[in-house]
Short mmCIF file of C-alpha atoms in Angstrom, two decimals:
data_model
loop_
_atom_site.label_atom_id
_atom_site.label_comp_id
_atom_site.label_asym_id
_atom_site.label_seq_id
_atom_site.Cartn_x
_atom_site.Cartn_y
_atom_site.Cartn_z
CA MET J 1 -47.19 -0.94 10.29
CA LYS J 2 -46.75 -2.98 7.07
CA HIS J 3 -45.17 -5.86 9.01
CA ILE J 4 -48.00 -5.79 11.55
CA ILE J 5 -50.63 -6.01 8.79
CA ILE J 6 -48.74 -8.88 7.09
CA THR J 7 -48.54 -10.72 10.41
CA HIS J 8 -52.29 -10.44 10.96
CA LEU J 9 -53.02 -11.62 7.41
CA ILE J 10 -50.74 -14.64 7.85
CA ALA J 11 -52.43 -15.51 11.15
CA ALA J 12 -55.87 -15.16 9.53
CA VAL J 13 -54.84 -17.53 6.73
CA GLY J 14 -53.78 -20.02 9.39
CA VAL J 15 -57.24 -19.82 10.99
CA ALA J 16 -58.93 -20.36 7.61
CA ILE J 17 -56.78 -23.39 6.74
CA PHE J 18 -57.37 -25.01 10.13
CA HIS J 19 -61.13 -24.47 9.69
CA LEU J 20 -61.09 -25.98 6.18
CA LEU J 21 -59.13 -29.02 7.35
CA HIS J 22 -61.30 -29.39 10.49
CA LEU J 23 -58.22 -29.28 12.73
CA PRO J 24 -58.61 -28.56 16.47
CA LEU J 25 -58.52 -25.05 17.92
CA PRO J 26 -58.24 -23.15 14.62
CA TRP J 27 -58.20 -19.73 16.33
CA LEU J 28 -55.21 -20.69 18.49
CA LEU J 29 -53.21 -23.30 16.57
CA GLY J 30 -53.85 -21.80 13.13
CA PRO J 31 -52.00 -18.53 13.86
CA ILE J 32 -49.21 -20.37 15.71
CA ILE J 33 -48.42 -22.72 12.82
CA ALA J 34 -48.94 -20.13 10.05
CA CYS J 35 -46.68 -17.54 11.73
CA LEU J 36 -44.09 -20.19 12.54
CA LEU J 37 -43.89 -21.33 8.90
CA ALA J 38 -43.74 -17.71 7.68
CA ALA J 39 -40.91 -16.97 10.12
CA LEU J 40 -38.95 -20.01 8.92
CA LEU J 41 -39.40 -18.72 5.36
CA GLY J 42 -37.91 -15.39 6.39
CA VAL J 43 -41.08 -13.29 6.28
CA PRO J 44 -40.64 -10.23 8.54
CA MET J 45 -43.39 -10.16 11.16
CA ARG J 46 -44.33 -8.11 14.15
CA GLY J 47 -47.00 -8.28 16.82
CA MET J 48 -48.38 -5.66 19.20
CA SER J 49 -47.52 -6.34 22.84
CA THR J 50 -50.19 -3.99 24.25
CA VAL J 51 -52.95 -5.67 22.25
CA ASN J 52 -51.64 -9.08 23.27
CA ASN J 53 -51.79 -8.11 26.94
CA LEU J 54 -55.29 -6.76 26.40
CA MET J 55 -56.32 -10.13 24.95
CA ARG J 56 -54.88 -11.90 27.99
CA THR J 57 -57.20 -9.85 30.21
CA ILE J 58 -60.14 -11.57 28.49
CA LEU J 59 -58.84 -14.93 29.68
CA GLY J 60 -58.36 -13.57 33.19
CA VAL J 61 -61.97 -12.40 33.30
CA ALA J 62 -63.13 -15.73 31.87
CA VAL J 63 -61.38 -17.63 34.67
CA GLY J 64 -62.52 -15.27 37.41
CA ALA J 65 -66.14 -15.39 36.23
CA THR J 66 -66.26 -19.16 36.81
CA PHE J 67 -65.65 -18.80 40.56
CA THR J 68 -68.46 -19.76 42.93
CA TRP J 69 -68.43 -20.30 46.67
CA ALA J 70 -68.79 -24.05 46.13
CA LEU J 71 -65.71 -23.93 43.90
CA VAL J 72 -63.73 -22.00 46.51
CA VAL J 73 -64.55 -24.65 49.12
CA THR J 74 -63.31 -27.46 46.86
CA MET J 75 -59.96 -25.66 46.39
CA VAL J 76 -59.00 -26.71 49.94
CA ASP J 77 -58.76 -30.30 48.70
CA MET J 78 -56.09 -29.40 46.11
CA TRP J 79 -53.22 -29.47 48.62
CA SER J 80 -52.32 -33.08 47.84
CA THR J 81 -51.43 -32.22 44.22
CA LEU J 82 -50.28 -28.63 44.79
CA ILE J 83 -47.41 -29.88 46.98
CA LEU J 84 -46.15 -31.85 43.96
CA VAL J 85 -45.69 -28.69 41.85
CA PRO J 86 -42.39 -27.60 43.50
CA LEU J 87 -41.18 -31.20 43.17
CA MET J 88 -41.87 -31.14 39.44
CA VAL J 89 -40.11 -27.79 39.02
CA PHE J 90 -37.10 -29.24 40.87
CA ALA J 91 -37.14 -32.34 38.65
CA ILE J 92 -37.29 -30.18 35.51
CA GLY J 93 -34.28 -28.15 36.66
CA LEU J 94 -32.35 -31.26 37.73
CA ILE J 95 -32.70 -32.76 34.26
CA GLY J 96 -32.95 -29.61 32.14
CA VAL J 97 -29.86 -27.71 33.28
CA PRO J 98 -27.38 -30.55 32.54
CA TYR J 99 -29.26 -31.25 29.29
CA PHE J 100 -28.72 -27.73 27.95
CA GLN J 101 -25.29 -27.21 29.51
CA ARG J 102 -23.53 -30.50 28.83
CA LEU J 103 -25.32 -31.81 25.76
CA TRP J 104 -25.74 -28.53 23.87
CA GLY J 105 -22.96 -26.40 25.35
CA PHE J 106 -25.02 -23.47 26.63
CA ASP J 107 -23.60 -21.45 29.52
CA PHE J 108 -25.08 -22.04 32.97
CA ALA J 109 -27.34 -18.96 33.01
CA THR J 110 -28.90 -19.83 29.64
CA SER J 111 -29.24 -23.48 30.66
CA TYR J 112 -30.89 -22.66 33.98
CA TYR J 113 -33.34 -20.05 32.72
CA GLY J 114 -34.01 -22.06 29.56
CA ALA J 115 -34.96 -25.07 31.66
CA MET J 116 -37.17 -23.23 34.15
CA PRO J 117 -40.87 -23.39 33.07
CA GLY J 118 -41.74 -19.84 34.06
CA GLY J 119 -43.18 -16.90 32.18
CA LEU J 120 -41.27 -15.91 29.04
CA GLN J 121 -40.70 -12.28 30.01
CA ASP J 122 -39.61 -13.15 33.55
CA MET J 123 -37.13 -15.79 32.37
CA LEU J 124 -35.70 -13.43 29.75
CA LEU J 125 -35.27 -10.68 32.34
CA PHE J 126 -33.64 -12.92 34.95
CA GLY J 127 -31.57 -14.68 32.29
CA GLU J 128 -30.24 -11.41 30.89
CA GLU J 129 -29.32 -10.19 34.39
CA ALA J 130 -27.42 -13.44 34.97
CA GLY J 131 -25.51 -13.05 31.68
CA GLY J 132 -27.51 -15.57 29.63
CA ASP J 133 -28.18 -15.59 25.87
CA VAL J 134 -31.49 -13.73 25.57
CA ARG J 135 -32.14 -14.73 21.96
CA ALA J 136 -31.59 -18.42 22.75
CA LEU J 137 -33.84 -18.15 25.81
CA SER J 138 -36.57 -16.56 23.72
CA LEU J 139 -36.48 -19.37 21.16
CA ILE J 140 -36.29 -22.10 23.82
CA HIS J 141 -39.35 -20.82 25.69
CA ALA J 142 -41.31 -20.06 22.52
CA THR J 143 -40.66 -23.64 21.39
CA ARG J 144 -41.69 -25.02 24.79
CA VAL J 145 -44.99 -23.16 24.70
CA MET J 146 -45.65 -24.00 21.06
CA VAL J 147 -44.97 -27.74 21.35
CA ILE J 148 -46.98 -28.18 24.55
CA VAL J 149 -49.92 -26.18 23.21
CA VAL J 150 -49.93 -27.95 19.84
CA ALA J 151 -49.52 -31.44 21.33
CA LEU J 152 -52.15 -31.22 24.07
CA PRO J 153 -55.26 -30.76 21.86
CA PHE J 154 -54.42 -33.93 19.95
CA ILE J 155 -53.82 -35.79 23.23
CA LEU J 156 -57.12 -34.51 24.63
CA GLN J 157 -58.99 -35.56 21.50
CA GLY J 158 -57.21 -38.85 20.88
CA TYR J 159 -57.08 -40.16 24.46
CA TRP J 160 -60.14 -38.67 26.15
CA GLY J 161 -62.26 -37.86 23.12
CA VAL J 162 -62.69 -34.25 24.23
CA ASP J 163 -64.76 -32.19 21.79
CA LEU J 164 -62.69 -29.08 21.14
CA SER J 165 -65.06 -27.74 18.48
CA ASN J 166 -67.68 -26.45 20.93
CA PRO J 167 -67.97 -22.65 21.18
CA PRO J 168 -66.03 -21.37 24.20
CA GLY J 169 -69.01 -19.30 25.29
CA VAL J 170 -72.35 -17.86 24.28
CA PRO J 171 -72.68 -15.21 21.52
CA ALA J 172 -72.10 -11.62 22.59
CA ALA J 173 -75.56 -10.64 21.33
CA SER J 174 -77.17 -12.88 23.97
CA LEU J 175 -75.46 -11.17 26.92
CA PRO J 176 -76.74 -8.04 28.70
CA VAL J 177 -74.82 -4.91 27.75
CA SER J 178 -74.27 -4.15 31.44
CA GLN J 179 -72.46 -7.47 31.89
CA LEU J 180 -70.27 -6.84 28.84
CA VAL J 181 -69.33 -3.41 30.18
CA LEU J 182 -68.56 -4.97 33.57
CA MET J 183 -66.27 -7.52 31.93
CA VAL J 184 -64.34 -4.78 30.12
CA MET J 185 -63.97 -2.87 33.39
CA CYS J 186 -62.74 -6.02 35.16
CA GLY J 187 -60.21 -6.64 32.43
CA VAL J 188 -58.74 -3.15 32.15
CA ALA J 189 -58.98 -2.13 35.83
CA GLY J 190 -57.78 -5.50 37.11
CA TRP J 191 -54.79 -5.42 34.77
CA GLN J 192 -53.78 -1.86 35.66
CA ILE J 193 -54.21 -2.34 39.43
CA ALA J 194 -52.19 -5.57 39.37
CA LYS J 195 -49.53 -3.88 37.25
CA ALA J 196 -49.34 -0.95 39.67
CA VAL J 197 -48.73 -3.22 42.67
CA GLY J 198 -46.15 -5.28 40.76
CA LEU J 199 -48.11 -8.55 40.55
CA PHE J 200 -46.51 -11.03 38.15
CA GLY J 201 -48.75 -12.05 35.24
CA SER J 202 -50.75 -8.89 35.87
CA SER J 203 -52.65 -9.01 32.57
CA ILE J 204 -54.24 -12.35 33.52
CA LEU J 205 -54.15 -12.54 37.32
CA GLY J 206 -55.38 -8.97 37.95
CA PRO J 207 -58.57 -9.35 35.87
CA MET J 208 -59.04 -12.87 37.26
CA ILE J 209 -58.97 -11.68 40.88
CA LEU J 210 -61.29 -8.72 40.25
CA ALA J 211 -63.73 -10.81 38.18
CA ALA J 212 -63.69 -13.56 40.83
CA LEU J 213 -64.59 -11.05 43.56
CA LEU J 214 -67.48 -9.70 41.51
CA ALA J 215 -68.62 -13.22 40.56
CA LEU J 216 -68.60 -14.36 44.20
CA SER J 217 -70.60 -11.28 45.15
CA GLY J 218 -73.15 -12.03 42.44
CA VAL J 219 -72.48 -8.88 40.41
CA LEU J 220 -70.73 -10.62 37.50
CA GLN J 221 -72.97 -13.42 36.28
CA HIS J 222 -71.56 -14.34 32.86
CA ARG J 223 -68.28 -15.34 31.23
CA PRO J 224 -66.90 -13.38 28.25
CA PRO J 225 -68.67 -14.25 24.98
CA ALA J 226 -67.36 -16.72 22.40
CA GLU J 227 -66.20 -13.93 20.07
CA ALA J 228 -63.95 -12.48 22.79
CA ILE J 229 -62.37 -15.87 23.57
CA TRP J 230 -61.76 -16.53 19.86
CA MET J 231 -60.14 -13.11 19.51
CA ALA J 232 -57.91 -13.79 22.53
CA GLN J 233 -56.87 -17.13 21.02
CA PHE J 234 -56.03 -15.44 17.71
CA PHE J 235 -53.70 -12.83 19.20
CA ILE J 236 -52.07 -15.20 21.68
CA GLY J 237 -51.44 -17.77 18.95
CA MET J 238 -50.03 -15.08 16.67
CA THR J 239 -47.71 -13.89 19.44
CA VAL J 240 -46.30 -17.39 19.98
CA GLY J 241 -45.65 -17.82 16.25
CA THR J 242 -44.00 -14.44 15.76
CA LYS J 243 -41.41 -15.23 18.44
CA TYR J 244 -39.58 -17.05 15.62
CA ALA J 245 -39.38 -13.96 13.40
CA GLY J 246 -35.83 -13.50 12.11
CA VAL J 247 -34.72 -17.00 13.15
CA THR J 248 -31.56 -18.15 11.37
CA GLY J 249 -30.52 -21.60 10.20
CA ALA J 250 -27.89 -21.79 12.94
CA GLU J 251 -30.49 -20.93 15.58
CA VAL J 252 -32.82 -23.63 14.26
CA ARG J 253 -30.05 -26.22 14.30
CA ARG J 254 -28.98 -25.41 17.85
CA ASP J 255 -31.51 -23.44 19.89
CA VAL J 256 -34.76 -24.77 18.42
CA THR J 257 -33.52 -28.36 18.10
CA ALA J 258 -32.29 -28.31 21.71
CA ALA J 259 -35.67 -26.93 22.79
CA LEU J 260 -37.56 -29.64 20.88
CA GLY J 261 -35.56 -32.33 22.68
CA PHE J 262 -36.29 -30.64 25.99
CA CYS J 263 -40.00 -30.58 25.16
CA LEU J 264 -39.95 -34.36 24.89
CA ILE J 265 -38.38 -34.50 28.34
CA LEU J 266 -41.07 -32.16 29.69
CA LEU J 267 -43.89 -34.23 28.18
CA VAL J 268 -42.44 -37.43 29.69
CA LEU J 269 -42.06 -35.76 33.09
CA ALA J 270 -45.59 -34.37 32.98
CA GLY J 271 -46.88 -37.80 31.95
CA ALA J 272 -45.06 -39.42 34.90
CA PHE J 273 -46.60 -36.99 37.39
CA VAL J 274 -50.05 -37.46 35.84
CA GLU J 275 -49.71 -41.24 36.12
CA VAL J 276 -48.62 -41.10 39.78
CA ILE J 277 -51.46 -38.74 40.68
CA HIS J 278 -53.92 -40.95 38.80
CA LEU J 279 -52.69 -44.13 40.53
CA LEU J 280 -53.02 -42.43 43.91
CA ALA J 281 -56.51 -41.21 42.91
CA LEU J 282 -55.64 -37.64 43.91
CA ALA J 283 -57.26 -35.92 40.91
CA PRO J 284 -58.92 -36.65 37.53
CA PRO J 285 -56.30 -37.45 34.85
CA MET J 286 -57.37 -34.86 32.25
CA GLU J 287 -57.35 -32.01 34.75
CA THR J 288 -54.02 -33.24 36.08
CA LEU J 289 -52.45 -33.24 32.61
CA LEU J 290 -53.66 -29.69 31.96
CA ALA J 291 -52.44 -28.61 35.42
CA PHE J 292 -48.96 -30.13 35.15
CA ALA J 293 -48.23 -29.55 31.45
CA PRO J 294 -45.62 -26.74 31.55
CA GLY J 295 -47.09 -24.57 28.81
CA GLY J 296 -47.74 -20.84 28.90
CA GLN J 297 -50.32 -19.60 31.40
CA ALA J 298 -52.49 -17.92 28.77
CA GLU J 299 -52.34 -20.89 26.39
CA MET J 300 -53.17 -23.41 29.12
CA THR J 301 -56.09 -21.22 30.19
CA VAL J 302 -57.46 -21.36 26.65
CA LEU J 303 -57.15 -25.16 26.50
CA THR J 304 -58.84 -25.54 29.89
CA LEU J 305 -61.71 -23.28 28.85
CA ILE J 306 -62.29 -25.12 25.58
CA ALA J 307 -61.95 -28.59 27.14
CA GLY J 308 -64.45 -27.69 29.87
CA ALA J 309 -62.02 -28.84 32.57
CA ASP J 310 -61.96 -27.74 36.22
CA MET J 311 -60.71 -24.19 35.79
CA ALA J 312 -59.81 -23.52 39.42
CA PHE J 313 -57.79 -26.73 39.72
CA VAL J 314 -55.74 -26.13 36.56
CA ILE J 315 -55.09 -22.43 37.10
CA ALA J 316 -54.12 -22.89 40.78
CA HIS J 317 -51.36 -25.31 39.77
CA HIS J 318 -50.04 -23.08 37.00
CA VAL J 319 -50.00 -20.01 39.24
CA LEU J 320 -48.08 -21.98 41.89
CA ARG J 321 -45.61 -23.23 39.26
CA ILE J 322 -44.86 -19.70 38.13
CA VAL J 323 -44.58 -18.47 41.73
CA VAL J 324 -42.10 -21.25 42.55
CA VAL J 325 -40.01 -20.48 39.45
CA ILE J 326 -40.05 -16.70 39.94
CA LEU J 327 -39.19 -16.87 43.65
CA GLY J 328 -36.41 -19.35 43.00
CA ALA J 329 -34.92 -17.57 39.99
CA PRO J 330 -33.37 -14.53 41.76
CA ILE J 331 -31.89 -16.82 44.43
CA ALA J 332 -30.30 -19.01 41.77
CA ALA J 333 -29.07 -15.93 39.91
CA ARG J 334 -27.24 -14.71 43.02
CA LEU J 335 -25.83 -18.12 43.84
CA PHE J 336 -24.52 -18.84 40.37
CA ARG J 337 -23.75 -15.35 39.00
CA THR J 338 -20.02 -15.96 39.24
CA LYS J 339 -20.17 -19.58 38.07
CA PRO J 340 -17.94 -20.10 34.98
CA ALA J 341 -19.78 -20.68 31.71
CA GLY J 342 -19.75 -24.06 29.98
#
């Protein structure tokens, strides 16, 4: 319990410093950076996975509540960019696996599952089954999520002039109590139903689907309040930062440094896809960047909400990316299970 309290205090200090310095997304980036620095200094930290999942349900409800019939109709036009998602995943694997295996000396399983931009828990599970280094995979994916999430706000502000200081919603006091209760029900029930049927990303996708159904039927008429979105950002940011707890100097020199180099590759790849899509006039550039940036699903949802981007477009591409990675991972594990390491 002491470590949990310390972790929350460190994250809160991060929020305060980001507010004082007028840095973007203080509730998300503040906890990430503060917990990262504390971990590098050897401070023992610990998060609460159940609370983190509960916070992710808020984002799911926020996405689902934005759905309208007009939005559903426009989703049909996304096919021209959605078909590029598997191509990007293939390109990431084609470059990433040799990068980790030949340049940094990781075994094939660690290289493959470290390169794949899927969900952290899924990649750790598949990687462990294939004989990969779970600790290295954890640090690689935590670094991927952290770098992408920290870099994008500055790109959004510097290139497009996006105002990231706007509240992500209206105050809770201005919403009807019945709507707030409905949101809580969507979050908890959607999560548990999706978990029971084995849906990947159940804590986000379950609430999103249930909230979308109620929004389309006219029952759910509001998004979660600003306070709920800020709270979700806080816990998600803290979770990313605490992934580095207990990191050693050797792990920083090898695992984290290798991951940082890979993040540069990912940013270049994402930029190339954004440029091609922009030149072909298939989609707006900002939405395309948010859709193709291989960050974590929860973190990218936060950025899309704050930036006021097309939620359906961005989330559809991230869901497809994770589906492609998850469906391909077990096949690759079977094909390469007996492949010699190195």
